[in-house]
Amino acid sequence: MKKKYRQIIHWCKTKIKTITPGKNAVKGAAIGLLSITGLLWLLFAVLIAKNIRDPWIMLLFLGFALAALLSGLLTVGLIKRLDKIPRVYKLAVLIAFPLLFIMNFEWLLPSLMVILTSLLGAAIFVLKNTGFKNLSLPKKIVTILGLLLGLGGVIFGIATYIPNGFDVDPLVNAALTSESNSEQIMAESPANRGPHEVLTLTYGSGEDLHRLEYGDSVAIKTEAVNGLAFIDAWDGFGGWWREKYWGFDAKSLPLNARVWYPEGEGPFPLTLIVHGNHSMQDYSDVGYAYLGELLASKGIILASVDENFINSSWSDIFGGLDEENDARGWLLLEHLKLWHQWNEEAGHQFQNKIDTSKLALIGHSRGGEAVGHAAMFNTLPFYPDDASMKFDYNYDIQSIVAIAPVDGQYEPGDSGTEIEDVNYFVLHGAQDSDVSSFAGSQQYERITFNDSLYHFKSGLYIYGANHGQFNTSWGNNDVGNPFTGLLNLKQLLAADEQRKIAEVYITAFLEATLRNRYEYLPMFTDARKAQDWLPETIYLNQFQDSNTELLCTFDEDFDVTSATEDAGMISSENLTVWREQEIQLKWDKKGSRALFIGWDYDLEENEKTMDTMSESLLATYSIQVERPIAHIDSTSVFIFSMAESTEASNPKSKGKWVNDDEEDVAENEETEEKNGNDEDKDEDDEPKKPLDFSISLKDSTGQLVRFPLSDFAALQREIEPVLWKMDFLTGNTSSEQVFQLFYFPLSDLRKINPNFNPSSIETIKFIFDRSENGVVVIENIGFMKSL
């Protein structure tokens, strides 16, 4: 048998050899390939030159051909040299690099590790097996250098890995530059424990394979629901393992939750909270006990919904659930259905305990998107992606909270979720290494108020907050990589401080929207109003309510001189940047447009200071109001939202905008700046001062008020968090434009000029007279009622 097998192999090799191309065939194939390609390339170039009537483009195509030739020669040379690399080392690199890459090291770190560990290993083995004395002088030098570089690199890597992180460039907290609007709210801290005794229980299937609280120890048994219409890709190996682990499939999803509820008669408001995506075996629903204890003590029921069974698993590498956030949202509505049934069920322990007119949903990460889907599904008669699925919910959901949400993981009808007449609050951390873009600001844009009731939406961006510390079981590791030391954690707030922020703001939001405790509203426009309750860090607030009337949203058209709904005309003087464009986040577009305006004064060249600048030379942006502003009086507030843009404030300083002499000067100055002396470097180390400028309002009789932006607060410089330690080496920062609401009560402005009439404002002007240069992004200029 063995002999026969060898004969077959020999016969196959002989036949293959007889048809293997010889030298002439290989040479002819190469000439044929290059000849036809060359002729086609020449014809292509000639036709392009003829079509655009420019024969000089032939030089460009010749350049491409030469570049292809050079690239081919270099590649062949590289492959030839790779052939000379010993087989054992090539095998080691081909095994090690993909494994290092899979460990979430991207490409740069694996490359450095391959080089450094190779140098170290080579040096050690040479010294051990050959001996230093037996080496020639050149090899001694190379061995010592390899040892030093390899050992030094490994030591440096360990020394870099061990610390929590490293210092970043100092950042001035612009909110602390002004004290005029930071009066503390005169009320009890929302994070103080309430008067109610807190009771706990769990409800669920009673058949959970891994958790007693949803198994034999469950207090209330619930029926499973069929989620097949909302679940994609519960199949293959991933689906098999998921079903094996949990003991059920998509047709039998359990309704499980942990409940914290107040002792007493009630009825009490009800809030559901749902986690986001995490390892399904590392249960996430336990991580909100701190909110459950607090809210229940204040007379609000909190149920932490278990959706771990649709979270990620290691088995998903072979295919896992896809765009399952509609299922997460739908499950929340099924939980609300349970609570409504219990509220009406005679003899049930929650009979008449729930105030079904005061319902709220809270979601974290993917759960933060899911609560938006639930709020929209709640009002629909059918599932938007399959109208054979009828909905009949229509519960009185008053409020939703999104904690570091994603946006667009699931899109109903391939569009973003739109929500009407529901209060919305989103909070996000600047140091979020999972959802590193402020995705919740996209959902914020898609919330509108159309009924006659009072509603508001608000955003909070927190410097120092990450993704996971809002959940006690997730912690400071946002990426799931066990090598936590790769993350730059030094700028993180302490876990208890981050959760304190959640306690203060989420409780205040629920108190305001479910119990009409409007004394908490000001903290949603300005975190300084709650500074005695909050850890000290940088907070950026966004806010809009149903009483807001906007003059300029910049979404209406592409004419930079027009205001929203023909409210007025716009003009400018001496600006170096002026455009309206879509707001770009790190991951996606925000879903709205904004005004970008910049100014730049070359004070040194003109031997001037901001104080000596002529008014005629100042950059200004003016809105001429052409129709009366409805409902405006002395109780109204002038508002707009603004962020910094780090783009060039004088983009017209090169090219066609300047003559050759000026361009030479600019190049010399740029060279001097790059080669700057130590004094320049010391100045660069100083944090940038927040931007400031003036605003003036003029009424129809010519009465004027002019005041600095910093009467509220100077503009916060763009936050550029460094999330990975490797980013210090690559220079990567993770920044985007996050807006801050600026809020100026007209009653305060009348103190500047008592003759000023707020009800007849005719001109709004931004005057850039307090910072030498800058670019700002402004949206939603208008008025609202005082809070």
C-alpha positions as a printed Julia matrix, in Angstrom:
787×3 Matrix{Float64}:
   0.0     0.0     0.0
   2.81    2.36    0.91
   4.61    1.58   -2.36
   1.44    2.22   -4.35
   0.96    5.57   -2.6
   4.52    6.66   -3.53
   3.93    5.67   -7.13
   0.82    7.84   -7.25
   2.67   10.81   -5.77
   5.56   10.34   -8.23
   3.15   10.12  -11.15
   1.4    13.37  -10.05
   4.69   15.21   -9.69
   5.81   14.03  -13.14
   2.6    15.19  -14.79
   2.74   18.57  -13.02
   6.35   18.99  -14.14
   5.43   18.28  -17.74
   2.97   21.19  -17.74
   5.04   23.59  -15.59
   5.94   26.64  -17.7
   9.59   26.83  -18.72
  11.83   29.89  -18.82
  10.65   30.92  -22.27
   7.0    30.63  -21.28
   7.54   32.68  -18.12
   9.5    35.33  -20.06
   6.85   35.48  -22.76
   4.06   35.78  -20.18
   5.84   38.71  -18.53
   6.48   40.47  -21.86
   2.9    39.89  -22.99
   1.43   41.19  -19.73
   3.62   44.31  -19.69
   3.21   45.01  -23.44
  -0.58   44.9   -23.43
  -0.76   46.84  -20.14
   1.67   49.46  -21.51
  -0.3    49.91  -24.73
  -3.59   50.22  -22.82
  -2.02   52.7   -20.38
  -0.67   54.8   -23.28
  -4.03   54.74  -25.04
  -5.79   55.66  -21.79
  -3.44   58.62  -21.25
  -3.82   59.87  -24.85
  -7.62   59.7   -24.67
  -7.69   61.53  -21.31
  -5.37   64.22  -22.68
  -7.55   64.58  -25.76
 -10.79   64.8   -23.75
  -9.54   67.51  -21.4
  -7.44   69.23  -24.11
  -4.3    69.27  -21.99
  -1.28   67.28  -23.36
   0.73   68.02  -20.21
  -1.28   65.43  -18.35
   0.81   62.86  -20.26
   3.65   63.7   -17.86
   1.42   62.75  -14.93
   0.65   59.38  -16.49
   4.35   58.87  -17.22
   5.0    59.56  -13.54
   2.42   56.93  -12.56
   4.1    54.4   -14.84
   7.53   55.12  -13.38
   6.08   54.86   -9.85
   4.58   51.46  -10.73
   7.96   50.33  -12.09
   9.75   51.47   -8.95
   7.13   49.88   -6.72
   7.44   46.59   -8.57
  11.22   46.56   -8.28
  11.09   47.36   -4.57
   8.46   44.67   -3.93
  10.47   42.05   -5.8
  13.56   43.06   -3.86
  11.68   42.85   -0.59
  10.3    39.41   -1.41
  13.77   38.26   -2.4
  15.16   39.46    0.89
  12.3    37.86    2.8
  13.29   34.55    1.18
  16.67   34.92    2.86
  15.11   35.24    6.31
  15.51   31.93    8.16
  12.41   29.8     8.09
  12.13   29.48   11.84
  12.08   33.27   12.35
   9.59   33.85    9.53
   7.36   31.24   11.13
   7.71   32.95   14.53
   6.75   36.36   13.09
   3.8    34.95   11.14
   2.51   33.27   14.3
   3.23   36.1    16.76
   2.02   39.13   14.79
  -1.58   38.0    14.19
  -1.9    36.86   17.8
  -0.64   40.22   19.06
  -2.99   41.97   16.63
  -5.99   39.93   17.85
  -5.15   41.01   21.4
  -6.41   44.46   20.31
  -2.91   45.89   19.9
  -3.73   47.25   16.42
  -0.54   47.32   14.27
   2.02   49.71   15.78
   2.39   48.02   19.16
   2.69   44.51   17.68
   5.35   45.79   15.27
   7.36   47.31   18.11
   6.96   44.18   20.22
   8.16   41.95   17.35
  11.26   44.1    16.85
  12.18   44.56   20.51
  11.52   41.01   21.68
  13.38   39.66   18.64
  16.41   41.8    19.45
  16.31   40.73   23.09
  15.86   37.04   22.31
  18.59   37.04   19.69
  21.08   38.74   22.01
  20.35   36.37   24.91
  20.68   33.23   22.8
  23.91   34.42   21.18
  25.46   35.21   24.56
  24.29   31.91   26.03
  25.14   29.52   23.2
  28.08   31.23   21.46
  29.6    33.25   24.28
  30.63   36.87   24.13
  34.36   36.03   23.89
  33.85   33.9    20.8
  32.18   36.71   18.83
  33.95   38.91   16.33
  34.16   42.6    17.15
  31.34   43.64   14.78
  29.08   40.91   16.19
  29.95   41.93   19.73
  28.84   45.49   18.93
  25.64   44.29   17.24
  24.87   41.89   20.11
  25.37   44.6    22.74
  23.19   47.05   20.79
  20.49   44.4    20.34
  20.59   43.58   24.04
  20.4    47.22   25.06
  17.61   48.07   22.63
  15.6    44.93   23.38
  16.05   45.04   27.13
  15.55   48.8    27.24
  12.4    48.52   25.12
  10.95   45.76   27.32
  11.75   47.7    30.51
  10.27   50.86   29.0
   7.14   48.91   28.01
   6.71   47.51   31.52
   7.33   50.94   33.07
   4.74   52.43   30.71
   2.19   49.7    31.37
   2.27   49.81   35.18
   1.11   53.42   35.9
  -2.56   54.36   35.58
  -1.62   56.83   32.9
   0.23   60.05   32.2
  -0.45   63.75   32.45
  -2.05   65.53   29.52
  -1.75   69.18   28.6
  -3.4    71.29   31.31
  -6.91   72.48   30.55
  -8.55   75.57   32.03
 -12.09   75.02   33.29
 -13.83   77.91   31.56
 -16.91   77.66   33.78
 -14.81   78.72   36.77
 -13.71   81.95   35.08
 -16.99   83.63   36.03
 -18.89   83.7    39.31
 -21.83   85.82   38.23
 -24.16   82.97   37.3
 -23.13   80.23   39.67
 -25.61   80.67   42.53
 -26.37   77.3    44.1
 -29.9    75.91   43.81
 -31.65   76.36   47.13
 -32.85   72.8    47.57
 -31.74   69.5    49.02
 -29.22   67.51   47.0
 -31.01   65.01   44.77
 -28.38   62.44   45.8
 -29.42   62.54   49.47
 -31.21   59.41   50.57
 -34.99   59.78   50.91
 -37.33   58.85   53.79
 -38.58   55.49   52.5
 -37.35   52.08   53.6
 -36.11   50.15   50.57
 -37.27   46.63   49.75
 -35.89   44.39   47.01
 -36.99   41.39   45.01
 -36.48   39.77   41.63
 -38.97   38.59   39.07
 -38.3    36.28   36.14
 -38.7    32.9    34.51
 -37.78   30.84   37.59
 -35.82   28.55   35.27
 -32.51   30.39   34.92
 -29.61   27.91   34.66
 -26.98   30.13   36.28
 -28.62   32.61   38.67
 -30.73   31.62   41.65
 -32.35   35.06   41.77
 -34.01   34.27   38.43
 -34.28   30.57   39.2
 -35.53   28.87   42.35
 -35.21   32.05   44.46
 -37.27   34.29   42.17
 -40.07   36.16   43.97
 -42.48   36.58   41.04
 -42.57   34.15   38.11
 -43.14   35.58   34.63
 -43.98   34.08   31.25
 -41.46   34.17   28.4
 -42.1    36.25   25.26
 -41.44   35.46   21.61
 -38.78   37.84   20.29
 -38.06   36.09   17.0
 -39.31   39.06   14.95
 -36.78   41.36   16.63
 -33.75   39.06   16.81
 -31.45   38.52   13.83
 -28.76   35.82   13.54
 -29.59   33.68   16.58
 -28.29   30.76   14.56
 -25.1    28.95   13.58
 -22.48   28.07   16.15
 -23.04   31.35   18.03
 -26.76   30.68   18.3
 -26.16   27.06   19.3
 -23.82   28.09   22.13
 -26.14   30.89   23.27
 -29.06   28.48   23.47
 -26.91   25.86   25.2
 -25.73   28.39   27.82
 -29.13   29.95   28.56
 -31.44   27.03   27.88
 -33.81   28.91   25.55
 -33.86   30.52   22.1
 -35.29   33.71   20.59
 -38.82   32.33   20.78
 -38.7    32.17   24.6
 -37.03   35.29   25.95
 -37.47   35.66   29.73
 -38.71   38.82   31.44
 -36.24   39.09   34.34
 -35.46   42.1    36.53
 -34.12   43.18   39.92
 -36.45   45.55   41.74
 -35.85   48.18   44.4
 -39.12   49.59   45.71
 -40.19   51.83   48.59
 -42.11   50.51   51.54
 -45.5    52.19   51.7
 -48.92   52.44   50.11
 -47.99   54.32   46.94
 -48.77   54.74   44.17
 -45.16   55.33   43.14
 -43.57   56.4    39.84
 -41.93   53.51   37.98
 -38.56   53.58   36.24
 -36.94   50.79   34.24
 -33.18   50.75   33.71
 -31.45   48.54   31.17
 -27.77   47.79   30.66
 -25.91   47.74   27.37
 -23.72   45.27   25.55
 -21.14   43.4    27.62
 -20.03   39.79   27.95
 -23.26   37.87   28.45
 -21.63   35.66   31.09
 -20.56   38.75   33.11
 -24.01   39.85   34.21
 -24.65   43.57   33.81
 -28.05   44.06   35.44
 -26.53   43.97   38.95
 -24.54   47.16   38.35
 -27.25   49.74   39.06
 -28.03   48.89   42.67
 -26.69   52.29   43.74
 -29.41   54.01   41.7
 -32.04   51.51   42.82
 -31.33   52.13   46.51
 -31.39   55.92   46.06
 -34.51   56.18   43.89
 -36.51   53.72   45.98
 -35.65   55.68   49.13
 -37.18   58.69   47.39
 -40.38   56.87   46.5
 -39.57   55.77   42.94
 -39.62   52.09   41.95
 -36.59   51.03   39.93
 -36.42   47.75   38.02
 -33.05   46.78   36.5
 -33.99   44.72   33.46
 -31.93   41.65   32.57
 -31.08   41.44   28.86
 -27.75   39.65   29.25
 -29.0    36.84   27.02
 -28.76   39.11   23.94
 -25.32   40.47   24.87
 -22.06   39.46   23.21
 -20.31   36.14   23.7
 -16.96   34.69   22.7
 -18.91   32.42   20.36
 -19.95   35.46   18.3
 -16.59   35.28   16.52
 -18.34   32.68   14.35
 -21.37   34.93   13.85
 -23.59   36.56   16.45
 -26.68   38.67   16.95
 -27.01   41.58   14.56
 -28.63   44.98   15.21
 -30.56   43.66   18.2
 -31.3    47.03   19.82
 -34.89   46.94   18.59
 -35.28   43.79   20.68
 -33.82   45.58   23.7
 -36.36   48.38   23.33
 -39.3    46.05   22.69
 -38.44   43.99   25.78
 -38.71   47.14   27.91
 -42.28   47.63   26.69
 -43.06   44.0    27.52
 -41.79   44.67   31.05
 -44.04   47.73   31.28
 -46.95   45.53   30.2
 -46.2    43.26   33.17
 -46.2    46.16   35.61
 -49.53   47.45   34.29
 -51.03   43.97   34.72
 -49.7    43.68   38.27
 -51.04   47.12   39.13
 -54.55   45.97   38.25
 -54.32   42.36   39.48
 -56.31   41.78   42.62
 -54.18   40.53   45.49
 -50.86   41.13   43.73
 -48.21   42.71   45.94
 -47.91   45.6    43.45
 -51.65   46.15   43.08
 -52.28   49.92   43.0
 -48.63   50.54   43.9
 -47.65   52.02   40.53
 -48.5    55.48   39.28
 -48.83   54.53   35.62
 -48.97   58.2    34.6
 -45.36   58.65   35.73
 -43.12   56.25   33.85
 -39.46   56.64   32.93
 -36.85   54.59   31.08
 -33.08   54.67   31.66
 -30.56   52.94   29.41
 -26.78   52.59   29.37
 -24.7    52.15   26.2
 -26.79   50.09   23.76
 -29.5    50.32   26.39
 -29.22   54.1    26.04
 -30.23   53.76   22.42
 -32.83   51.11   23.22
 -34.83   53.43   25.51
 -35.3    55.71   22.52
 -36.59   52.82   20.44
 -38.95   51.86   23.26
 -40.29   55.43   23.5
 -40.95   55.5    19.75
 -42.39   51.95   19.53
 -44.68   52.86   22.43
 -46.62   55.3    20.23
 -46.73   53.2    17.03
 -49.53   50.84   15.93
 -47.08   48.49   14.15
 -43.44   47.47   14.22
 -41.89   49.81   11.59
 -39.72   47.1    10.0
 -42.53   44.53    9.77
 -46.11   45.77    9.89
 -47.38   42.23   10.44
 -46.27   42.82   14.06
 -48.97   44.85   15.78
 -48.15   47.13   18.71
 -50.65   48.17   21.35
 -48.69   49.79   24.16
 -49.33   53.55   24.45
 -48.03   53.78   28.01
 -47.51   57.14   29.65
 -43.72   57.31   29.3
 -42.8    60.77   30.5
 -39.01   60.68   30.47
 -36.0    58.82   29.13
 -32.38   58.92   30.27
 -29.52   57.77   28.05
 -26.17   57.03   29.74
 -23.29   57.02   27.22
 -25.58   55.7    24.48
 -24.74   54.45   21.02
 -26.79   55.69   18.09
 -27.67   53.82   14.91
 -26.92   50.27   16.05
 -30.5    49.64   14.98
 -32.29   52.11   12.68
 -36.05   51.73   12.15
 -36.64   51.88    8.42
 -32.94   52.72    7.99
 -33.51   56.06    9.75
 -32.72   57.48   13.15
 -35.32   57.08   15.9
 -37.53   60.17   16.2
 -39.31   60.91   19.47
 -42.0    63.48   20.26
 -43.11   65.03   23.54
 -40.91   63.0    25.87
 -38.36   64.56   28.24
 -34.83   63.46   27.38
 -31.54   63.55   29.26
 -28.24   62.22   27.96
 -24.92   62.12   29.84
 -21.57   61.14   28.39
 -17.95   61.02   29.53
 -15.03   62.58   27.69
 -12.83   59.61   28.7
 -15.24   57.03   27.27
 -13.04   54.44   25.52
 -15.97   52.34   24.3
 -18.45   54.85   22.86
 -15.8    57.51   22.34
 -18.12   59.8    20.35
 -20.96   61.77   21.94
 -23.5    59.69   20.01
 -26.4    60.66   22.27
 -26.26   64.19   20.87
 -27.6    62.71   17.62
 -30.73   61.4    19.33
 -30.95   64.77   21.14
 -31.37   66.44   17.73
 -34.21   64.1    16.8
 -36.45   64.92   19.78
 -39.21   67.46   19.21
 -41.97   68.99   21.33
 -45.34   69.59   19.71
 -48.03   69.29   22.38
 -49.12   71.95   24.88
 -47.31   70.46   27.9
 -43.91   71.52   29.21
 -41.02   69.31   28.1
 -37.26   69.69   27.93
 -34.22   67.88   26.63
 -30.75   68.2    28.07
 -27.23   66.88   27.59
 -24.3    66.66   29.99
 -20.69   66.07   28.88
 -18.33   65.2    31.73
 -14.56   65.51   31.67
 -13.05   62.51   33.48
 -16.01   60.16   33.14
 -15.6    56.9    31.25
 -18.1    54.36   29.92
 -18.09   51.62   32.51
 -18.02   53.34   35.9
 -21.72   54.2    35.62
 -22.2    50.44   36.2
 -20.51   48.97   39.27
 -19.88   45.62   37.57
 -18.2    47.15   34.51
 -15.62   49.41   36.18
 -12.78   51.31   34.53
 -12.05   48.91   31.68
 -14.12   50.15   28.75
 -12.65   47.94   26.04
 -12.88   44.43   27.49
  -9.18   43.88   26.94
  -7.67   42.3    30.08
  -4.52   44.37   29.54
  -6.06   47.41   31.24
  -2.64   49.03   31.54
  -2.81   49.9    27.85
  -5.49   52.47   28.67
  -4.62   55.95   29.89
  -6.7    56.04   33.08
  -5.0    58.9    34.9
  -7.63   61.49   33.94
 -10.53   59.31   35.11
 -12.73   60.48   37.94
 -12.88   58.09   40.88
 -15.67   55.54   40.41
 -17.69   56.88   43.37
 -17.4    60.44   42.01
 -18.64   59.4    38.58
 -21.6    57.59   40.1
 -22.3    60.61   42.32
 -22.77   62.67   39.15
 -25.22   60.07   37.85
 -27.09   60.07   41.15
 -27.38   63.86   41.27
 -28.41   64.42   37.67
 -30.59   61.37   37.04
 -32.51   61.83   40.28
 -32.95   65.56   39.63
 -34.2    64.8    36.11
 -36.76   62.29   37.38
 -37.86   64.61   40.18
 -38.33   67.45   37.68
 -40.13   65.42   35.01
 -42.15   62.97   37.1
 -42.92   65.19   40.1
 -42.67   68.7    38.62
 -39.85   69.73   40.96
 -38.76   72.49   38.62
 -36.35   74.0    41.14
 -33.81   71.51   39.73
 -34.17   72.78   36.14
 -31.35   75.4    36.28
 -28.67   72.71   36.8
 -29.51   71.34   33.36
 -28.46   74.64   31.81
 -25.46   75.24   34.07
 -23.78   72.6    36.25
 -22.44   75.36   38.53
 -25.96   75.65   39.95
 -25.35   72.2    41.51
 -21.64   72.63   42.26
 -22.07   71.88   45.98
 -23.46   68.46   45.07
 -21.01   67.5    42.32
 -17.32   66.55   42.07
 -15.2    69.32   40.57
 -14.51   68.75   36.88
 -15.49   70.26   33.53
 -19.2    69.98   32.67
 -20.75   71.05   29.37
 -24.54   71.47   29.4
 -26.96   71.43   26.49
 -30.59   72.41   26.99
 -33.76   73.2    25.05
 -37.35   73.26   26.23
 -40.8    73.58   24.71
 -40.82   77.32   25.47
 -37.74   77.97   23.34
 -38.12   80.12   20.21
 -35.14   79.98   17.88
 -34.15   82.71   15.44
 -31.24   80.83   13.88
 -30.78   77.07   13.74
 -28.72   77.18   10.5
 -30.62   74.14    9.21
 -32.96   76.03    6.9
 -30.89   76.56    3.71
 -27.43   77.23    2.3
 -27.71   81.02    2.32
 -25.41   82.29    5.08
 -27.25   85.64    5.13
 -30.66   84.18    6.03
 -32.07   83.33    9.44
 -34.54   80.58   10.29
 -38.09   81.07    8.98
 -37.25   84.48    7.51
 -36.71   85.84   11.0
 -34.06   88.25    9.77
 -30.98   88.93    7.69
 -27.36   88.28    8.6
 -24.18   90.21    7.84
 -20.56   90.23    8.97
 -17.41   92.35    9.02
 -13.72   91.32    9.04
 -14.32   87.62    9.69
 -11.62   85.22    8.5
 -13.97   82.21    8.67
 -17.68   82.3     7.85
 -19.7    79.29    6.76
 -22.6    77.06    7.78
 -22.09   73.3     7.7
 -23.04   69.95    9.19
 -21.6    69.27   12.64
 -19.19   66.34   12.45
 -18.75   64.08   15.46
 -15.9    61.57   15.79
 -18.03   58.73   14.45
 -20.75   60.36   12.4
 -22.59   63.56   11.61
 -24.57   65.08   14.47
 -27.69   65.59   12.39
 -27.76   69.38   12.41
 -25.9    72.31   10.91
 -24.17   75.17   12.68
 -22.44   78.47   12.1
 -18.62   78.47   11.91
 -17.06   81.89   12.36
 -13.45   82.86   13.0
 -11.3    85.95   13.49
  -7.59   86.6    13.55
  -5.77   89.83   14.45
  -2.03   90.09   13.8
  -1.48   92.34   16.8
   2.32   92.02   16.94
   2.8    93.08   13.32
   0.49   96.06   13.79
   1.98   96.82   17.23
  -1.46   96.86   18.79
  -3.33   95.22   21.65
  -6.97   94.2    21.92
  -7.58   97.33   23.98
  -6.24   99.61   21.24
  -7.98   97.9    18.31
 -10.21  100.23   16.33
 -13.89   99.24   16.35
 -13.86   99.37   12.54
 -11.23   96.6    12.44
 -13.04   94.24   14.78
 -14.67   91.1    13.39
 -18.43   91.06   13.91
 -21.43   88.88   13.09
 -24.86   90.55   13.08
 -28.44   89.3    12.96
 -31.0    91.88   11.89
 -34.35   90.78   13.37
 -37.09   91.53   10.85
 -40.17   90.29   12.67
 -41.31   90.65   16.29
 -40.1    87.9    18.58
 -43.18   86.3    20.13
 -43.7    86.18   23.88
 -40.48   88.01   24.71
 -40.39   90.2    27.81
 -38.18   90.94   30.82
 -38.58   87.33   32.05
 -37.09   85.95   28.84
 -33.55   84.7    28.36
 -31.24   85.17   25.39
 -29.6    81.82   24.58
 -27.32   80.1    22.11
 -25.15   76.99   22.09
 -21.47   77.14   21.21
 -18.29   75.08   20.94
 -14.73   75.8    19.87
 -13.34   74.64   16.54
  -9.6    73.95   16.51
  -9.27   74.69   12.79
  -7.03   77.54   11.54
  -8.41   80.96   12.44
  -6.76   82.52    9.39
  -6.94   79.96    6.58
  -6.46   82.72    3.99
  -2.85   83.43    5.05
  -1.39   81.36    2.2
  -1.82   80.72   -1.5
  -3.87   83.13   -3.62
  -4.79   85.24   -0.61
  -1.29   86.7    -0.16
   1.49   87.89   -2.47
   4.87   86.19   -2.8
   6.6    88.48   -0.3
   3.97   87.82    2.34
   4.16   84.08    1.67
   7.95   84.16    2.2
   7.44   85.97    5.5
   4.82   83.42    6.56
   7.17   80.55    5.71
  10.0    82.18    7.69
   7.72   82.7    10.67
   6.57   79.09   10.45
  10.19   77.91   10.42
  11.05   80.12   13.39
   8.03   78.75   15.24
   9.15   75.16   14.64
  12.69   76.0    15.76
  11.49   78.17   18.62
  13.65   78.85   21.65
  13.06   77.61   25.17
  10.95   80.63   26.05
   8.54   79.78   23.24
   8.34   76.19   24.45
   7.58   77.35   27.98
   4.78   79.52   26.63
   3.38   76.6    24.63
   3.19   74.56   27.83
   0.8    77.09   29.33
  -2.87   76.11   28.94
  -4.8    78.15   26.4
  -7.06   80.76   27.89
 -10.76   80.2    27.24
 -12.17   82.28   24.4
 -14.12   85.43   25.14
 -15.91   88.09   23.11
 -18.71   90.62   23.46
 -22.39   90.5    22.56
 -24.63   93.48   21.93
 -28.41   93.72   21.66
 -30.14   96.79   20.23
 -33.85   97.59   20.38
 -35.97   99.36   17.78
 -35.34  102.76   19.42
 -31.57  102.38   19.26
 -31.07  101.56   22.93
 -28.09   99.22   23.31
 -26.73   96.72   25.82
 -23.24   95.28   25.39
 -21.77   92.61   27.64
 -18.97   90.02   27.55
 -19.59   86.34   26.95
 -17.72   85.69   30.2
 -20.59   87.29   32.15
 -21.96   83.75   31.9
 -18.67   81.94   31.23
 -15.86   82.1    28.72
 -15.92   79.41   26.04
 -14.38   76.08   27.03
 -11.46   75.1    24.82
 -12.06   71.88   22.87
 -11.41   68.86   25.08
  -8.89   66.42   23.6
  -8.79   63.33   25.83
  -5.99   60.8    25.43
  -7.65   57.41   25.86
  -4.74   55.02   25.17
  -1.17   55.27   26.39
  -0.04   54.55   22.84
  -1.72   57.81   21.82
   1.05   59.72   23.59
   3.46   58.15   21.1
   1.31   58.52   17.98
  -0.08   61.94   18.9
  -3.67   60.76   18.45
  -6.3    62.61   20.44
 -10.01   61.93   20.57
 -11.83   65.25   20.3
 -15.04   66.6    18.83
 -17.23   69.67   19.09
 -19.37   69.45   22.22
 -21.72   72.37   22.77
 -22.36   74.46   25.86
 -25.54   76.47   26.38
 -24.97   80.18   27.03
 -27.77   81.78   29.03
 -28.34   85.54   29.51
 -31.51   86.67   31.36
 -32.86   89.89   29.82
 -33.67   91.15   33.3
 -29.92   91.19   34.03
 -29.21   92.98   30.75
 -31.68   95.76   31.6
 -29.48   96.57   34.57
 -26.82   97.64   32.06
 -29.26  100.01   30.33
 -32.68  100.5    31.99
 -33.96  102.14   28.8
 -33.36   98.99   26.77
 -36.66   97.37   25.68
 -36.3    93.55   25.44
 -39.64   93.17   23.65
 -38.42   95.07   20.58
 -34.96   93.64   19.92
 -33.85   94.63   16.43
 -30.17   93.63   16.21
 -28.07   90.88   17.78
 -24.32   91.26   17.25
 -21.32   89.13   18.21
 -18.23   91.34   18.52
 -14.86   89.56   18.7
 -13.0    92.05   20.84
 -11.6    90.06   23.78
  -9.49   87.24   22.28
  -6.85   87.73   19.59
  -8.01   84.83   17.41
 -10.27   81.83   17.38
 -12.97   79.89   15.59
 -16.32   79.18   17.24
 -19.26   77.0    16.25
 -22.67   78.41   17.15
 -26.15   76.91   16.85
 -29.69   77.54   18.1
 -29.66   81.29   18.72
 -32.92   82.4    20.29
 -34.94   83.06   23.43
 -36.61   81.02   26.15
 -38.46   81.65   29.38
 -36.43   82.03   32.54
 -36.12   78.89   34.64
